[in-house]
CSV table of C-alpha atoms in Angstrom, one decimal:
chain,number,residue,atom,x,y,z
A,1,MET,CA,130.6,120.2,175.8
A,2,LEU,CA,130.9,123.8,174.4
A,3,ILE,CA,133.8,125.1,172.3
A,4,ASN,CA,134.1,128.8,171.4
A,5,LYS,CA,135.7,129.5,168.0
A,6,LYS,CA,135.6,133.1,166.8
A,7,ASN,CA,132.1,134.0,167.8
A,8,LEU,CA,130.9,130.5,166.9
A,9,VAL,CA,129.8,127.9,169.4
A,10,GLU,CA,130.3,124.2,169.0
A,11,LYS,CA,128.3,121.8,171.1
A,12,VAL,CA,128.8,118.0,171.2
A,13,ILE,CA,125.9,115.8,172.4
A,14,GLN,CA,126.7,112.3,173.3
A,15,LEU,CA,124.1,109.6,172.5
A,16,GLU,CA,124.3,106.8,175.0
A,17,GLU,CA,122.3,103.6,175.2
A,18,ILE,CA,120.3,104.6,172.2
A,19,SER,CA,119.3,102.8,169.0
A,20,LEU,CA,120.8,105.2,166.5
A,21,VAL,CA,118.6,104.4,163.6
A,22,ASP,CA,115.5,104.8,165.8
A,23,PHE,CA,116.6,108.1,167.1
A,24,LEU,CA,118.5,109.6,164.1
A,25,GLY,CA,116.3,108.1,161.5
A,26,VAL,CA,117.3,106.1,158.4
A,27,GLU,CA,120.4,107.7,156.9
A,28,ASN,CA,120.2,110.4,159.7
A,29,ALA,CA,116.9,111.7,158.2
A,30,ASN,CA,115.7,113.2,161.5
A,31,ILE,CA,118.9,115.2,162.1
A,32,LYS,CA,118.9,116.4,158.4
A,33,GLU,CA,115.4,117.7,159.0
A,34,ILE,CA,116.6,119.8,161.9
A,35,ALA,CA,119.6,121.0,159.9
A,36,GLN,CA,117.3,122.2,157.2
A,37,ALA,CA,115.4,124.3,159.7
A,38,PHE,CA,118.6,126.0,160.9
A,39,PRO,CA,120.6,126.8,157.7
A,40,ASN,CA,123.0,129.1,159.5
A,41,SER,CA,124.2,126.3,161.8
A,42,LYS,CA,126.0,123.1,161.0
A,43,ILE,CA,124.7,119.8,162.5
A,44,ILE,CA,126.5,116.6,162.0
A,45,ALA,CA,125.7,113.2,163.4
A,46,ARG,CA,128.7,110.8,163.5
A,47,GLY,CA,128.7,107.6,165.4
A,48,SER,CA,127.2,108.1,168.8
A,49,GLU,CA,127.6,111.9,168.9
A,50,ILE,CA,126.0,115.0,167.4
A,51,ARG,CA,128.1,118.0,166.7
A,52,ILE,CA,126.4,121.4,166.3
A,53,LYS,CA,128.3,124.6,165.3
A,54,GLY,CA,126.6,128.0,165.0
A,55,ASN,CA,125.7,131.2,166.9
A,56,ASN,CA,124.8,130.9,170.5
A,57,THR,CA,121.0,131.6,170.0
A,58,GLU,CA,120.6,128.9,167.5
A,59,ILE,CA,122.7,126.5,169.4
A,60,VAL,CA,120.5,126.9,172.5
A,61,ARG,CA,117.3,126.3,170.4
A,62,ILE,CA,118.8,123.2,168.6
A,63,ASN,CA,119.9,121.8,171.9
A,64,GLU,CA,116.4,122.2,173.3
A,65,ILE,CA,114.9,120.4,170.3
A,66,ILE,CA,117.4,117.5,170.5
A,67,ASN,CA,116.9,117.2,174.3
A,68,SER,CA,113.1,117.1,173.8
A,69,LEU,CA,113.6,114.4,171.1
A,70,LEU,CA,115.7,112.4,173.5
A,71,GLU,CA,112.9,112.6,176.1
A,72,HIS,CA,110.5,111.5,173.4
A,73,TYR,CA,112.8,108.6,172.5
A,74,ASN,CA,113.1,107.5,176.1
A,75,LYS,CA,109.3,107.5,176.4
A,76,TYR,CA,108.3,105.9,173.1
A,77,GLY,CA,111.5,104.2,171.8
A,78,LYS,CA,111.4,105.8,168.4
A,79,VAL,CA,111.5,109.3,166.7
A,80,THR,CA,109.8,109.9,163.4
A,81,LEU,CA,110.0,112.9,161.0
A,82,ASP,CA,106.5,113.9,162.1
A,83,ASN,CA,107.8,114.0,165.7
A,84,VAL,CA,110.8,116.2,164.6
A,85,GLN,CA,108.3,118.6,162.9
A,86,VAL,CA,106.3,118.9,166.1
A,87,TYR,CA,109.3,119.9,168.2
A,88,LEU,CA,110.7,122.3,165.5
A,89,HIS,CA,107.4,124.2,165.7
A,90,ALA,CA,107.0,124.1,169.5
A,91,HIS,CA,106.7,127.4,171.3
A,92,PRO,CA,108.5,127.7,174.7
A,93,ASP,CA,105.4,129.4,176.3
A,94,GLN,CA,103.1,126.6,175.4
A,95,ILE,CA,102.5,123.2,176.8
A,96,PRO,CA,105.5,121.1,175.7
A,97,LEU,CA,104.5,119.4,172.5
A,98,HIS,CA,106.2,116.2,173.5
A,99,ASP,CA,103.5,115.8,176.1
A,100,LEU,CA,101.0,115.6,173.3
A,101,ALA,CA,102.8,114.3,170.3
A,102,ASP,CA,101.9,110.6,170.8
A,103,ASP,CA,99.3,111.0,173.6
A,104,ILE,CA,95.8,109.9,173.1
A,105,ILE,CA,93.0,112.5,173.3
A,106,LEU,CA,90.5,109.8,174.4
A,107,TYR,CA,89.5,106.2,173.6
A,108,GLY,CA,86.4,106.0,171.3
A,109,ALA,CA,83.2,104.0,171.8
A,110,LYS,CA,84.9,100.8,170.4
A,111,GLY,CA,88.1,101.3,172.3
A,112,THR,CA,89.9,102.9,169.4
A,113,ALA,CA,92.6,105.5,170.3
A,114,ILE,CA,91.7,108.9,169.0
A,115,LYS,CA,94.7,111.2,168.7
A,116,PRO,CA,96.0,114.0,166.4
A,117,ARG,CA,97.1,113.0,162.9
A,118,GLY,CA,99.7,115.3,161.5
A,119,HIS,CA,101.3,118.6,162.6
A,120,ASN,CA,98.3,120.9,162.2
A,121,GLN,CA,95.9,118.7,164.0
A,122,LEU,CA,98.4,118.6,166.8
A,123,LYS,CA,98.6,122.4,166.7
A,124,LEU,CA,94.8,122.5,167.0
A,125,VAL,CA,94.9,120.2,170.1
A,126,GLN,CA,97.4,122.4,171.7
A,127,ALA,CA,95.6,125.6,170.9
A,128,ILE,CA,92.4,124.2,172.5
A,129,TYR,CA,94.5,123.2,175.6
A,130,ASN,CA,95.9,126.7,175.9
A,131,ASN,CA,93.1,129.0,174.8
A,132,ASP,CA,89.4,129.5,175.7
A,133,LEU,CA,88.5,130.6,172.1
A,134,VAL,CA,90.0,128.9,169.0
A,135,PHE,CA,89.3,129.4,165.3
A,136,ALA,CA,90.1,126.3,163.2
A,137,LEU,CA,90.1,127.2,159.6
A,138,GLY,CA,90.7,125.2,156.4
A,139,PRO,CA,89.4,122.8,153.8
A,140,ALA,CA,87.0,119.9,154.3
A,141,GLY,CA,88.6,116.6,155.3
A,142,THR,CA,91.4,118.0,157.4
A,143,GLY,CA,89.9,116.7,160.7
A,144,LYS,CA,89.3,120.1,162.3
A,145,THR,CA,85.7,119.3,163.3
A,146,TYR,CA,86.6,115.8,164.4
A,147,ILE,CA,89.5,117.0,166.6
A,148,ALA,CA,87.3,119.7,168.1
A,149,VAL,CA,84.6,117.2,169.0
A,150,ALA,CA,87.2,114.8,170.5
A,151,MET,CA,88.5,117.7,172.7
A,152,ALA,CA,85.0,118.6,173.7
A,153,VAL,CA,84.2,115.0,174.7
A,154,ARG,CA,87.5,114.7,176.6
A,155,ALA,CA,86.6,117.9,178.5
A,156,LEU,CA,83.2,116.5,179.4
A,157,LYS,CA,84.6,113.1,180.5
A,158,ASN,CA,87.3,114.7,182.6
A,159,LYS,CA,84.7,117.0,184.2
A,160,MET,CA,86.4,120.1,183.0
A,161,VAL,CA,82.9,121.3,181.7
A,162,LYS,CA,79.4,120.3,182.6
A,163,LYS,CA,77.9,120.2,179.1
A,164,LEU,CA,78.7,120.3,175.4
A,165,ILE,CA,76.8,122.7,173.2
A,166,ILE,CA,77.1,122.1,169.5
A,167,THR,CA,75.6,124.3,166.8
A,168,ARG,CA,75.8,124.8,163.1
A,169,PRO,CA,74.1,127.3,160.8
A,170,ALA,CA,71.3,125.7,158.7
A,171,VAL,CA,71.9,128.0,155.8
A,172,GLU,CA,69.6,126.2,153.3
A,173,ALA,CA,66.6,126.8,155.7
A,174,GLY,CA,67.7,130.3,156.5
A,175,GLU,CA,67.6,129.4,160.2
A,176,ASN,CA,63.8,129.3,159.9
A,177,LEU,CA,63.2,125.7,160.5
A,178,GLY,CA,59.5,125.9,161.3
A,179,PHE,CA,58.3,124.5,158.0
A,180,LEU,CA,60.3,121.3,158.3
A,181,PRO,CA,58.4,118.2,159.8
A,182,GLY,CA,59.3,116.9,163.2
A,183,ASP,CA,60.5,118.4,166.5
A,184,LEU,CA,63.5,120.6,166.9
A,185,LYS,CA,66.0,117.7,167.0
A,186,GLU,CA,64.5,116.2,163.8
A,187,LYS,CA,64.6,119.5,162.1
A,188,ILE,CA,68.3,120.3,162.8
A,189,ASP,CA,69.7,116.8,162.7
A,190,PRO,CA,70.4,116.7,158.9
A,191,TYR,CA,72.6,119.7,159.2
A,192,LEU,CA,74.5,118.2,162.1
A,193,ARG,CA,75.1,114.6,160.8
A,194,PRO,CA,78.9,115.0,160.7
A,195,ILE,CA,78.8,116.0,164.4
A,196,TYR,CA,76.7,113.0,165.3
A,197,ASP,CA,79.1,110.7,163.3
A,198,ALA,CA,82.0,112.0,165.4
A,199,LEU,CA,80.1,111.7,168.7
A,200,GLU,CA,79.0,108.1,167.9
A,201,ASP,CA,82.7,107.3,167.3
A,202,MET,CA,83.6,108.6,170.7
A,203,ILE,CA,80.7,107.8,173.1
A,204,PRO,CA,78.8,104.5,173.4
A,205,SER,CA,75.2,104.8,172.0
A,206,GLU,CA,73.4,104.4,175.2
A,207,LYS,CA,75.6,106.9,177.0
A,208,LEU,CA,75.2,109.4,174.1
A,209,LYS,CA,71.4,109.0,174.3
A,210,PHE,CA,71.5,109.6,178.0
A,211,TYR,CA,73.7,112.7,177.6
A,212,GLN,CA,71.2,114.1,175.0
A,213,GLU,CA,68.1,113.4,177.1
A,214,LYS,CA,69.7,115.2,180.1
A,215,ASN,CA,70.8,118.1,177.9
A,216,ILE,CA,74.4,117.4,178.9
A,217,ILE,CA,75.1,117.3,175.2
A,218,GLU,CA,72.9,119.9,173.5
A,219,ILE,CA,72.4,120.1,169.8
A,220,ALA,CA,70.7,123.3,168.8
A,221,PRO,CA,70.4,125.6,165.7
A,222,LEU,CA,72.4,128.8,165.8
A,223,ALA,CA,69.4,131.0,166.3
A,224,TYR,CA,68.6,129.3,169.7
A,225,MET,CA,71.9,130.6,171.1
A,226,ARG,CA,70.6,134.2,171.3
A,227,GLY,CA,70.2,135.6,174.8
A,228,ARG,CA,72.0,132.8,176.6
A,229,THR,CA,75.2,132.8,178.6
A,230,LEU,CA,77.1,129.6,178.1
A,231,SER,CA,79.0,128.9,181.3
A,232,ASN,CA,80.8,125.7,182.3
A,233,ALA,CA,80.4,124.5,178.8
A,234,PHE,CA,82.4,123.5,175.7
A,235,VAL,CA,80.8,125.2,172.7
A,236,LEU,CA,81.4,124.1,169.2
A,237,LEU,CA,80.2,126.2,166.2
A,238,ASP,CA,80.8,124.2,163.1
A,239,GLU,CA,80.5,125.4,159.4
A,240,ALA,CA,81.0,128.9,160.7
A,241,GLN,CA,81.7,130.3,157.2
A,242,ASN,CA,77.9,130.3,156.8
A,243,THR,CA,77.2,132.6,159.7
A,244,THR,CA,76.4,136.3,159.1
A,245,GLN,CA,78.4,139.0,160.9
A,246,MET,CA,75.6,139.5,163.4
A,247,GLN,CA,75.3,135.8,164.1
A,248,MET,CA,79.0,135.4,164.7
A,249,LYS,CA,79.0,138.4,167.1
A,250,MET,CA,76.0,136.9,168.9
A,251,VAL,CA,77.7,133.5,169.3
A,252,LEU,CA,81.1,134.9,170.4
A,253,THR,CA,79.4,137.1,173.1
A,254,ARG,CA,77.6,134.1,174.6
A,255,LEU,CA,80.9,132.7,176.1
A,256,GLY,CA,80.6,132.5,179.9
A,257,GLU,CA,82.9,131.6,182.8
A,258,HIS,CA,84.8,128.3,182.8
A,259,SER,CA,83.9,127.7,179.2
A,260,LYS,CA,85.8,127.0,175.9
A,261,MET,CA,84.6,127.7,172.4
A,262,VAL,CA,85.9,126.3,169.1
A,263,ILE,CA,84.8,127.8,165.8
A,264,THR,CA,85.4,125.7,162.7
A,265,GLY,CA,84.9,126.7,159.1
A,266,ASP,CA,86.1,126.6,155.5
A,267,GLU,CA,86.4,130.0,154.0
A,268,SER,CA,86.2,128.5,150.5
A,269,GLN,CA,82.8,126.9,150.9
A,270,ILE,CA,80.5,129.9,151.7
A,271,ASP,CA,76.8,129.3,150.9
A,272,LEU,CA,75.6,132.7,151.9
A,273,PRO,CA,74.0,135.1,149.4
A,274,ARG,CA,76.7,136.8,147.4
A,275,ASN,CA,75.9,140.2,148.9
A,276,GLN,CA,76.4,139.0,152.4
A,277,LYS,CA,79.9,138.8,153.9
A,278,SER,CA,80.7,135.7,156.0
A,279,GLY,CA,80.8,136.3,159.7
A,280,LEU,CA,83.8,133.9,159.9
A,281,ILE,CA,85.9,136.0,157.5
A,282,HIS,CA,84.9,139.2,159.3
A,283,ALA,CA,85.8,137.8,162.8
A,284,ALA,CA,89.1,136.4,161.6
A,285,ASP,CA,90.0,139.8,160.3
A,286,ILE,CA,89.1,141.9,163.3
A,287,LEU,CA,90.2,139.4,166.0
A,288,LYS,CA,93.4,138.1,164.5
A,289,ASP,CA,95.6,140.1,166.9
A,290,THR,CA,93.4,139.7,170.0
A,291,GLU,CA,95.4,138.1,172.9
A,292,GLY,CA,93.8,134.9,174.2
A,293,ILE,CA,92.3,133.9,170.8
A,294,ALA,CA,94.1,131.3,168.8
A,295,PHE,CA,93.8,130.7,165.0
A,296,VAL,CA,94.9,127.4,163.5
A,297,ARG,CA,94.9,127.1,159.7
A,298,MET,CA,94.7,123.6,158.2
A,299,GLU,CA,96.0,123.1,154.6
A,300,SER,CA,95.2,120.9,151.7
A,301,LYS,CA,98.1,118.7,152.7
A,302,ASP,CA,96.3,117.9,155.9
A,303,VAL,CA,93.3,116.2,154.2
A,304,ILE,CA,92.9,112.7,155.6
A,305,ARG,CA,90.1,111.4,153.5
A,306,HIS,CA,90.6,109.4,150.3
A,307,GLN,CA,93.9,110.3,148.7
A,308,LEU,CA,92.1,111.8,145.8
A,309,VAL,CA,90.4,114.4,148.0
A,310,LYS,CA,93.7,116.0,148.7
A,311,LYS,CA,94.4,116.4,145.0
A,312,ILE,CA,90.8,117.7,144.4
A,313,VAL,CA,91.2,120.3,147.1
A,314,MET,CA,94.6,121.4,145.7
A,315,ALA,CA,93.1,121.7,142.2
A,316,TYR,CA,90.2,123.8,143.4
A,317,ASP,CA,92.6,126.0,145.4
A,318,LYS,CA,94.7,126.6,142.3
A,319,SER,CA,91.6,127.3,140.2
A,320,GLU,CA,90.0,129.7,142.7
A,321,ALA,CA,93.3,131.6,143.1
A,322,GLN,CA,93.0,132.4,139.4
A,323,HIS,CA,89.2,132.7,139.1
A,324,PRO,CA,87.7,133.3,142.6
A,325,LEU,CA,84.3,131.7,143.0
A,326,HIS,CA,83.4,133.7,146.1
A,327,GLN,CA,84.2,137.4,145.5
A,328,GLN,CA,83.0,138.0,149.1
A,329,THR,CA,86.0,136.2,150.5
A,330,LYS,CA,88.2,139.0,149.0
A,331,GLN,CA,86.2,141.8,150.6
């Protein structure tokens, strides 16, 4: 029901056959969260109805959000503050976030449900759904690599791609791995341990071994990407802050047909020589306005390791803002 009052619009939404506390939140916390996002409108939940008063544009948007939350409630039986944040940040041109908010990316090797944790992980999932090239930037422990691996494994299991190609710069060895003992896999493995940990969470060990033997999952140093066209593949470049500008250009131009590429990195942990600018920082600068490329930035609040890690990251962020450790990040 809409009521016009001197250029203002009032809409009343009736809540029927709904557990009010599960939908509105304790002490109407969910509705209060929406109200904070629209300070020019007035949103009041009273009994089994929600009254919204404001200009027509905001009323339409608020109505869309509440309707999406109602759909979410009907599907899952409960609405949380995290769910509200998801819908508040949804973009109308993207896949509806309610289709992803509680959906599982895949089931892991031990049957564990793997799904996004927090709003920015959800944004990363959606960005990968909607774009063929995605940059996931932010501090360690925010789950950007883990989510990227999960989306890659999902694409392989659903036959959206024929292979996974995972690479990471071995900065300490200068990409010259010849002096290390063992074959190629043994040389590069230490630098890719976090990737293996994620893969082992998601794929049974025998299946993972089979995939690697058949090169369906290919682990390779960055230098071995040169000269290739990576088609029908999901490509993950991890620790990209340690690529040079030429390496980054080389990797980006490998992308072939029917492929996706995710670039992950932490701009605050660059191990390159001080006189060498990070290829990740350079690419983020020149490609930031390129249509079809998505950038998702994780924050210290997204850290999902030990609770102290979040505090440590925030302390370092504060310190480096005052006394930058990497002058190259400012170039």
